[in-house]
Short mmCIF file of C-alpha atoms in Angstrom, two decimals:
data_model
loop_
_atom_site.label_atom_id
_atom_site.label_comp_id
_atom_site.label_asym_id
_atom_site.label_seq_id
_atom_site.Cartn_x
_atom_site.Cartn_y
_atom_site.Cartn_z
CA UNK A 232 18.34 127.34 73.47
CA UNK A 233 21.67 128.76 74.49
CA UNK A 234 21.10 132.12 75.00
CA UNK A 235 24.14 135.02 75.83
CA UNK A 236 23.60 135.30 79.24
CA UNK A 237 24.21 131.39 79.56
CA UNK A 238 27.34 132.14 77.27
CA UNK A 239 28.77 135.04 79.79
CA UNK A 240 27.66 132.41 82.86
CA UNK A 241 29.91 129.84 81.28
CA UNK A 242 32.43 131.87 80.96
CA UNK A 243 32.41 133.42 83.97
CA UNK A 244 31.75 130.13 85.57
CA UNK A 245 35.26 128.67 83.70
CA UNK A 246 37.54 131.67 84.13
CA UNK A 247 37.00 131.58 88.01
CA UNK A 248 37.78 128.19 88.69
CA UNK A 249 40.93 128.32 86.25
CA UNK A 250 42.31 131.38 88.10
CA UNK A 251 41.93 129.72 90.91
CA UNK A 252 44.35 126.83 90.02
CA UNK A 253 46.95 129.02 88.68
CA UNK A 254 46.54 131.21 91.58
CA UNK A 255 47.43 127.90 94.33
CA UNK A 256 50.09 127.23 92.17
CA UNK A 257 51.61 130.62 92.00
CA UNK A 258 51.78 130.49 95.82
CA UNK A 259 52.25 126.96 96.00
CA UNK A 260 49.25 126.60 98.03
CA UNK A 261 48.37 123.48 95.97
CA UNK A 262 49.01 120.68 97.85
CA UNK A 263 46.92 122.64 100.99
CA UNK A 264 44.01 123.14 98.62
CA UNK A 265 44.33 120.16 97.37
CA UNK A 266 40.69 119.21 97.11
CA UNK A 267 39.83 123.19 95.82
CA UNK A 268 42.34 122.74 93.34
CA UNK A 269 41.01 119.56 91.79
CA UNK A 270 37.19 120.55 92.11
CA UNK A 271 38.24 123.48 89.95
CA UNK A 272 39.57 121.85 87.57
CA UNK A 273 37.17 119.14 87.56
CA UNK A 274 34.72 121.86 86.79
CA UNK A 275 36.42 123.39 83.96
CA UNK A 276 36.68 120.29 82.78
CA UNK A 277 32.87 119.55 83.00
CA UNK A 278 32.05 123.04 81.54
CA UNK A 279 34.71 122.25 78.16
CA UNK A 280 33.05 118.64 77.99
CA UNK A 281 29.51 120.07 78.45
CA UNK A 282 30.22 122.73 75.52
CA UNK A 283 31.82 119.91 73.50
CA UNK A 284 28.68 117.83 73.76
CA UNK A 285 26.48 120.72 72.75
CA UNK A 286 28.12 121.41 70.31
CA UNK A 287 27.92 118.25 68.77
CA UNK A 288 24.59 116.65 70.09
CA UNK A 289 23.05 119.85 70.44
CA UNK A 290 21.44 121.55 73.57
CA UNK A 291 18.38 119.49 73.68
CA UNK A 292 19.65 115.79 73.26
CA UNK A 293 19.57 113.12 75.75
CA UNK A 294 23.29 113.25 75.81
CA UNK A 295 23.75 117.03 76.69
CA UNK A 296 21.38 115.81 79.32
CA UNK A 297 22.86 112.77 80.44
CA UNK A 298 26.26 114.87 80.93
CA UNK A 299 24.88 117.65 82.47
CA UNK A 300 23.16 115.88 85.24
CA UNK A 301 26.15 113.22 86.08
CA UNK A 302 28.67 115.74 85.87
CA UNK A 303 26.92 117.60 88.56
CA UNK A 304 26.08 114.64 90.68
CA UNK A 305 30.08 113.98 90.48
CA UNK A 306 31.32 117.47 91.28
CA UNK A 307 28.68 117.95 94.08
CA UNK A 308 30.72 114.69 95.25
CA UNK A 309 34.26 116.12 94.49
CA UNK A 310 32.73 119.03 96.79
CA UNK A 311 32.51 116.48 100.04
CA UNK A 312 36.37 115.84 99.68
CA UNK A 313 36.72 119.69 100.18
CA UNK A 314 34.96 119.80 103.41
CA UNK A 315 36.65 116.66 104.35
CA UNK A 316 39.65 118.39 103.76
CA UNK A 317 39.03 121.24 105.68
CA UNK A 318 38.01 118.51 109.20
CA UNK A 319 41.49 117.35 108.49
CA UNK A 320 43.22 120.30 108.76
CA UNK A 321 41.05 121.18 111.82
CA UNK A 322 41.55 118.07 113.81
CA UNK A 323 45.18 117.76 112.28
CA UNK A 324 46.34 119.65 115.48
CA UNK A 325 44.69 117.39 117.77
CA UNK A 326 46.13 114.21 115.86
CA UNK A 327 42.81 112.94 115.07
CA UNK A 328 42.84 113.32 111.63
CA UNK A 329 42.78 109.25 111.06
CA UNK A 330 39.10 109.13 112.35
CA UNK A 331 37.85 112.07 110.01
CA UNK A 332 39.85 109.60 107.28
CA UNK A 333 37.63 106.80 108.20
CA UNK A 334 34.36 108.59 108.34
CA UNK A 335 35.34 110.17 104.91
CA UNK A 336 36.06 106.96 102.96
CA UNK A 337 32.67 105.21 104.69
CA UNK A 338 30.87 108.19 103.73
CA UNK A 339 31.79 108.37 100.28
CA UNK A 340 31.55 104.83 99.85
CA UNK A 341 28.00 104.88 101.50
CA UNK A 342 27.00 108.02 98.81
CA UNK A 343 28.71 106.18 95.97
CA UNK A 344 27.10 102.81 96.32
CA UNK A 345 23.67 104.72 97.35
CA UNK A 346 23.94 106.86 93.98
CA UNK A 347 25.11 103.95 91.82
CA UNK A 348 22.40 102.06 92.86
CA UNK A 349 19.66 104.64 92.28
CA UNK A 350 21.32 105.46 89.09
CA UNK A 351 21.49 101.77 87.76
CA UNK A 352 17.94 101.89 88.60
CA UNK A 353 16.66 104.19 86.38
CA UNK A 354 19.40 104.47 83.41
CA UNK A 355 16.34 103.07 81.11
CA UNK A 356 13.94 106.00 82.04
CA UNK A 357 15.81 108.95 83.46
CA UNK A 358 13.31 111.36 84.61
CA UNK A 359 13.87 114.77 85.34
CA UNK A 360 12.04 114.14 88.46
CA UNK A 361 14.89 111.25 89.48
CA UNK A 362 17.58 113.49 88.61
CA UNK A 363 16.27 116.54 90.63
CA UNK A 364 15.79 114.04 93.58
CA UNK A 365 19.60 112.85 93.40
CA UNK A 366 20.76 115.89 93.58
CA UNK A 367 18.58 117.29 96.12
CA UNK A 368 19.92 114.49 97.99
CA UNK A 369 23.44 114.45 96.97
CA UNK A 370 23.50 118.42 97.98
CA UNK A 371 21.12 118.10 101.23
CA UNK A 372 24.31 115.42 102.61
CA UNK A 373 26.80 118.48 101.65
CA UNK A 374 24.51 120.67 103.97
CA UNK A 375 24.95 118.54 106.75
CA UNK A 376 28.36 117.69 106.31
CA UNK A 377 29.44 121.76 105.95
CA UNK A 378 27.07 122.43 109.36
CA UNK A 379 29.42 119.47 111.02
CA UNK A 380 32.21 121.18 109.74
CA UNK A 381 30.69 124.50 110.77
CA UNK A 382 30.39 123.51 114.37
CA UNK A 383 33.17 121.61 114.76
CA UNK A 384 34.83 124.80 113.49
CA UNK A 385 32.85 126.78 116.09
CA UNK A 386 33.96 124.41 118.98
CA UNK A 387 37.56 124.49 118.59
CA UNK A 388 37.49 128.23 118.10
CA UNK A 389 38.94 128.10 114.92
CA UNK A 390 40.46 131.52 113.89
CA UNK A 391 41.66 130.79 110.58
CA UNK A 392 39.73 133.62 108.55
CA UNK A 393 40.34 132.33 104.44
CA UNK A 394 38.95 128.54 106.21
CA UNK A 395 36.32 130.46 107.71
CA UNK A 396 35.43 132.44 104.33
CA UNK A 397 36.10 129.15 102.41
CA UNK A 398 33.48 126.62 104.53
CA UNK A 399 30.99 129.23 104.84
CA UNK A 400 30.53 129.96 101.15
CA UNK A 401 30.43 126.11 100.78
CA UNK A 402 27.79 125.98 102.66
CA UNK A 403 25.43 128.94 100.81
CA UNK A 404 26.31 127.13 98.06
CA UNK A 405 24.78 123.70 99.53
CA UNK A 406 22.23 124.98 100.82
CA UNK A 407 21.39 127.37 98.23
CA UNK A 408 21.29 124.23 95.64
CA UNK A 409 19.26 121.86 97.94
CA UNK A 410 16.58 124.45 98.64
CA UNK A 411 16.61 124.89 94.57
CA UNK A 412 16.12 121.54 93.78
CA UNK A 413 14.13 120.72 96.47
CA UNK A 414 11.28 123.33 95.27
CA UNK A 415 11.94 121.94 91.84
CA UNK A 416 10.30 119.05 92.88
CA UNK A 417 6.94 120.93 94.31
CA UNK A 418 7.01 122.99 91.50
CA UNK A 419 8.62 122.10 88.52
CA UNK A 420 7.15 124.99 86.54
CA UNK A 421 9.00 128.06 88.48
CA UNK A 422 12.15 128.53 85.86
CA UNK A 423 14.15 130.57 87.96
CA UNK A 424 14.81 127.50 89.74
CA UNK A 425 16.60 125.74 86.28
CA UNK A 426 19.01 128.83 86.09
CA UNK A 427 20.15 128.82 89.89
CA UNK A 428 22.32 126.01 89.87
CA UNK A 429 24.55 127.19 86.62
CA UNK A 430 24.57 131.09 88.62
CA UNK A 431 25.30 129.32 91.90
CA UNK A 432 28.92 127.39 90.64
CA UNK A 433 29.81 130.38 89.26
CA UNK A 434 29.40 132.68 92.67
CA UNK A 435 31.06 129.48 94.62
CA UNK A 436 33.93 130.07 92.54
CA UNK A 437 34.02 133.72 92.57
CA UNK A 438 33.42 133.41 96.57
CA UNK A 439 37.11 130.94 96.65
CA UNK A 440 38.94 133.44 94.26
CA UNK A 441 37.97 136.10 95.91
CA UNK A 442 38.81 134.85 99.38
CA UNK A 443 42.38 133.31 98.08
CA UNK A 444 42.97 137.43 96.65
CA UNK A 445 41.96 139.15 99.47
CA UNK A 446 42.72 136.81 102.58
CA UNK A 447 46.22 135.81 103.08
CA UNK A 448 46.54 132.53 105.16
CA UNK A 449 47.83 134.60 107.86
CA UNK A 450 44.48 136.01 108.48
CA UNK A 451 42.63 135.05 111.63
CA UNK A 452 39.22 136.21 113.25
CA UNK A 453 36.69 134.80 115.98
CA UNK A 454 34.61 132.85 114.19
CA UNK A 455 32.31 132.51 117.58
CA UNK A 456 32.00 136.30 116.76
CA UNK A 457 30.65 135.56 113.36
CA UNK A 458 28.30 132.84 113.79
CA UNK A 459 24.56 133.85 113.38
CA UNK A 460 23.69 131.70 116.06
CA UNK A 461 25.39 130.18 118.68
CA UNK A 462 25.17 128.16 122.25
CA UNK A 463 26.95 129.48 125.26
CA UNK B 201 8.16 114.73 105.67
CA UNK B 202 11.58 113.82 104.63
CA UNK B 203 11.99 116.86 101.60
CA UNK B 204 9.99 119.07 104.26
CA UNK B 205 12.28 118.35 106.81
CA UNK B 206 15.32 118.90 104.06
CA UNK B 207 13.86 121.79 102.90
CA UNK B 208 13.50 123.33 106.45
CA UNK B 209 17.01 122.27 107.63
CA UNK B 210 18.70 123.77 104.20
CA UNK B 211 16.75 127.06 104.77
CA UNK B 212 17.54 127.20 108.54
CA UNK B 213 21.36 126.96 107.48
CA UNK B 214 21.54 128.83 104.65
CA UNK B 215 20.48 131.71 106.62
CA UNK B 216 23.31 130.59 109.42
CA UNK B 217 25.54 130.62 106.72
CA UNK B 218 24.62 133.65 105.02
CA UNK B 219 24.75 135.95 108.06
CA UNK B 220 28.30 134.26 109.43
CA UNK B 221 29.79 134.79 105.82
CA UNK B 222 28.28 138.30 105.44
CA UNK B 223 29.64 138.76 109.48
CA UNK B 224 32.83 137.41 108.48
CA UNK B 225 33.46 140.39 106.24
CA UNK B 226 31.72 143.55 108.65
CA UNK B 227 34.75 141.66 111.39
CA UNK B 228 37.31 142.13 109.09
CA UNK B 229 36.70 145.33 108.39
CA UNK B 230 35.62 146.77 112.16
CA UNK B 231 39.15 146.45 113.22
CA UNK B 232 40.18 149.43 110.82
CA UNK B 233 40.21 153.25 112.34
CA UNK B 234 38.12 155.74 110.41
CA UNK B 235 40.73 158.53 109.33
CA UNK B 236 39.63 162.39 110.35
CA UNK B 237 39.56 163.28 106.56
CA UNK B 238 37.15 160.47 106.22
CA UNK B 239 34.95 161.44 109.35
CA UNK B 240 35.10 165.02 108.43
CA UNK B 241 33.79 164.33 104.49
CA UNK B 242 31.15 161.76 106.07
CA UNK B 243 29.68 163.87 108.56
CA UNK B 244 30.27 161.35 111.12
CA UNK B 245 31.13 162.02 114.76
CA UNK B 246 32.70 159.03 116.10
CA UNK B 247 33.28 155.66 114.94
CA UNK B 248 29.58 154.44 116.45
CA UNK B 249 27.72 154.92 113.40
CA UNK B 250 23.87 154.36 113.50
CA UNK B 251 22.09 151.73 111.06
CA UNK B 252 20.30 155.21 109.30
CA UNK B 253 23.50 156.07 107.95
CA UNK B 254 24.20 152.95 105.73
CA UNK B 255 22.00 154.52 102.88
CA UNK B 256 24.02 157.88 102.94
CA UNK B 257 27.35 156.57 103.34
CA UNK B 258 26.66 154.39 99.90
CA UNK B 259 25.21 157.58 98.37
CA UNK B 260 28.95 159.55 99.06
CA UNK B 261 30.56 155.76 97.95
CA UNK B 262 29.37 156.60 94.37
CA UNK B 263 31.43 159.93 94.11
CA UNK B 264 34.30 158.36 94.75
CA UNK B 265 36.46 156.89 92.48
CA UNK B 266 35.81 152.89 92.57
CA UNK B 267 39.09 151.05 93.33
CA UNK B 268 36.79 147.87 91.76
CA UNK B 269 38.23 145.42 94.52
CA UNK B 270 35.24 145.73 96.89
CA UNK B 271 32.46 145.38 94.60
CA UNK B 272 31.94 141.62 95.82
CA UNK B 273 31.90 142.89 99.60
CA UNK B 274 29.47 145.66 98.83
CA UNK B 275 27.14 143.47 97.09
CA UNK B 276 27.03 140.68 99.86
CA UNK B 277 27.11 143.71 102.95
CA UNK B 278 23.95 145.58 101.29
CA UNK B 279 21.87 142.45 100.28
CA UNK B 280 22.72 141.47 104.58
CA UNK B 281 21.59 145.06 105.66
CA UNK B 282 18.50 144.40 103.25
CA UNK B 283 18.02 141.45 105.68
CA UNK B 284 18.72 143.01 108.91
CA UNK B 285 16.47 145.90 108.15
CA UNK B 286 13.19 143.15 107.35
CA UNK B 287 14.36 140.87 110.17
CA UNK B 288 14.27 143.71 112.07
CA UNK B 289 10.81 145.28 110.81
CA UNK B 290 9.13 141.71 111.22
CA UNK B 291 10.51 141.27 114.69
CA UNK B 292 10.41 144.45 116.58
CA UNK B 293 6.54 144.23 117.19
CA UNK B 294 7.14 140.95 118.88
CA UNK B 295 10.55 140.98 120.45
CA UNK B 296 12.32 143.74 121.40
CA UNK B 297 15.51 142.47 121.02
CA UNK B 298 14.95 141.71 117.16
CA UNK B 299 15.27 145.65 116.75
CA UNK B 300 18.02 146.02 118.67
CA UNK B 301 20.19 143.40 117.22
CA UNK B 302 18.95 145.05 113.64
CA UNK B 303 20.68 148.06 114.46
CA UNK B 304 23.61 146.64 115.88
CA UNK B 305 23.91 144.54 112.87
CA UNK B 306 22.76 147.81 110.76
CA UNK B 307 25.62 149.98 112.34
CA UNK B 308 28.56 147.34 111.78
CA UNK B 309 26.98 147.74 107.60
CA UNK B 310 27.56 151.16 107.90
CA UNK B 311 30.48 151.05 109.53
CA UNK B 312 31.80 149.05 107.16
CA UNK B 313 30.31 151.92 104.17
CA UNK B 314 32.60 154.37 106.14
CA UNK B 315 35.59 151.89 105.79
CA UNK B 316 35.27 151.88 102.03
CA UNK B 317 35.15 155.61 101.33
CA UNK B 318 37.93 155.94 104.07
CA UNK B 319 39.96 153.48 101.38
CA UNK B 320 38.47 155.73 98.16
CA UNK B 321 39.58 159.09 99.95
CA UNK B 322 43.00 157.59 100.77
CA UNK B 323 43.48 156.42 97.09
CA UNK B 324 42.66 160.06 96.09
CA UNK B 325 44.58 161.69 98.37
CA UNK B 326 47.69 159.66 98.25
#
């Protein structure tokens, strides 16, 4: 059952990602944020499908299901071009951006093949226990892949504060969803953990729109200064 | 193992994350001065402000008229003092530094309380 607080999180969850978008364009920031730009409006995209299939197939069919869990599984992918984006920028200066290129298009190729293949496997019985797994999985490789970008950050004392504000809500946002799904899968009964992920997209996008309002690119702070924990 | 492990690791950095992005915002605001209008209405004697005054300084923030555009910040800065203050509780017995970083942490919340109603005065007064 859709009830009206799903309604207001879908809304709230569309509206964010769309002013985002127009706001890039507006200040011709799209082709920096290219990655942000497309994740956003890959996931209004997902969230006008998603409605369209519910509206059709209804909110407890297979379908509604099927779409659901894929589209997630594809924008938690979209989300590894974002932090990819943001190494290049940071090793653009040293003119090592070719090797972050590399590692990218292994890595996604490694995560596509890896997902197709445990996909494939199960597309005859797909359990919610299988699709809690690959995305547990798919969002505990984001985790690592925003701390790399975290520390690489750290180490070449980036100052860049919307970067900073950007990667680090990235990375609540992976971790936040990995920790969900991974108690999902210890206990399946707690249903808090079904609503997180729906409340999480919406904050991530909230997080970027707010940061893009309030931070021009000019911004800068220590980020050693800000990290929780650090080495010397 | 493996989902304990995962399970440990995301928890270990979602804290690291949550502190840096909740520090992120205290920096960006501890590089503003407090006006004397602002110290005067707060009570406040210099711009060292102790951790006990975070709960105050939100109590005056409701009188004033809400500009709306820091509603996000407040959120994330009170839910991170809310941390600090049981990191802080939990630790102190053990390690003294625990409280002391609490109410350095605490202080640069409050500080940042002080920083909004010095914006909320200067939208009245203006």
């Amino acid at each position: 059952m859709f009830t009206t607080f799903d309604y207001i999180l879908s809304f709230l969850g569309t509206a964010a990602p769309i002013y985002i978008v127009i706001r890039l364009a507006i200040h011709r920031e799209l082709s920096r944020y290219f990655a942000i730009a497309f994740y956003s409006a890959s996931a209004v995209a997902a969230s006008i499908g998603l409605f369209a299939i519910m509206e059709i197939h209804g909110f407890s069919s297979p379908q509604y299901l099927y779409f659901y869990y894929y589209s997630e599984s594809t924008l938690a992918i979209l989300l590894y071009f974002v932090v990819l984006g943001f190494l290049r920028q940071l090793f653009e200066d040293l003119g090592t951006e070719i090797y972050v290129r590399i590692g990218g298009i292994l890595l996604l190729s490694a995560t596509a093949l890896v997902s197709f293949l445990m996909v494939e496997g199960h597309k005859d019985y797909m359990t919610s226990r299988f699709v809690v797994e690959l995305g547990r999985n798919l969002n505990f490789l984001g985790v690592v892949l925003t701390f790399l970008l975290w520390a690489a950050m750290m180490k070449s004392h980036e100052t860049r504060a919307r970067m900073t504000q950007l990667a680090l809500a990235l990375g609540i946002y992976f971790c936040s969803f990995a920790l969900s799904y991974g108690l999902r899968l210890s206990h399946p009964e707690w249903q808090l953990l079904k609503t997180l992920p729906p409340i999480l997209s919406t904050w991530l996008h909230w997080s970027w729109a707010y940061t893009f309002t309030k931070l021009p690119e000019e911004a800068r702070l220590v980020t050693l200064r800000v990290a929780a924990f650090r080495t010397r | 193992m493996i989902p304990v492990f995962m399970l440990l690791f995301s928890a270990a950095a979602l804290v690291q994350f949550f502190v840096s992005y909740c520090r992120s915002i205290l920096v960006t605001y501890a590089k503003v001065e407090l006006s004397p209008s602002t110290l005067e209405v707060a009570g406040i004697q210099s711009d060292r402000i102790p951790s006990s005054e975070f709960g105050r300084l939100l109590g005056l923030l409701r009188f004033a008229e809400d500009p709306g555009d820091d509603r996000m910040e407040l959120r994330a800065v009170r839910l991170y003092y809310s941390v600090v203050r049981m990191i802080g509780a939990l630790g102190a017995p053990f390690v003294s530094a625990a409280r002391e970083w609490a109410e350095r942490e605490g202080g640069r919340c409050a500080f940042f309380a002080a920083v909004a109603l010095d914006r909320r005065i200067a939208a009245v007064t203006r």
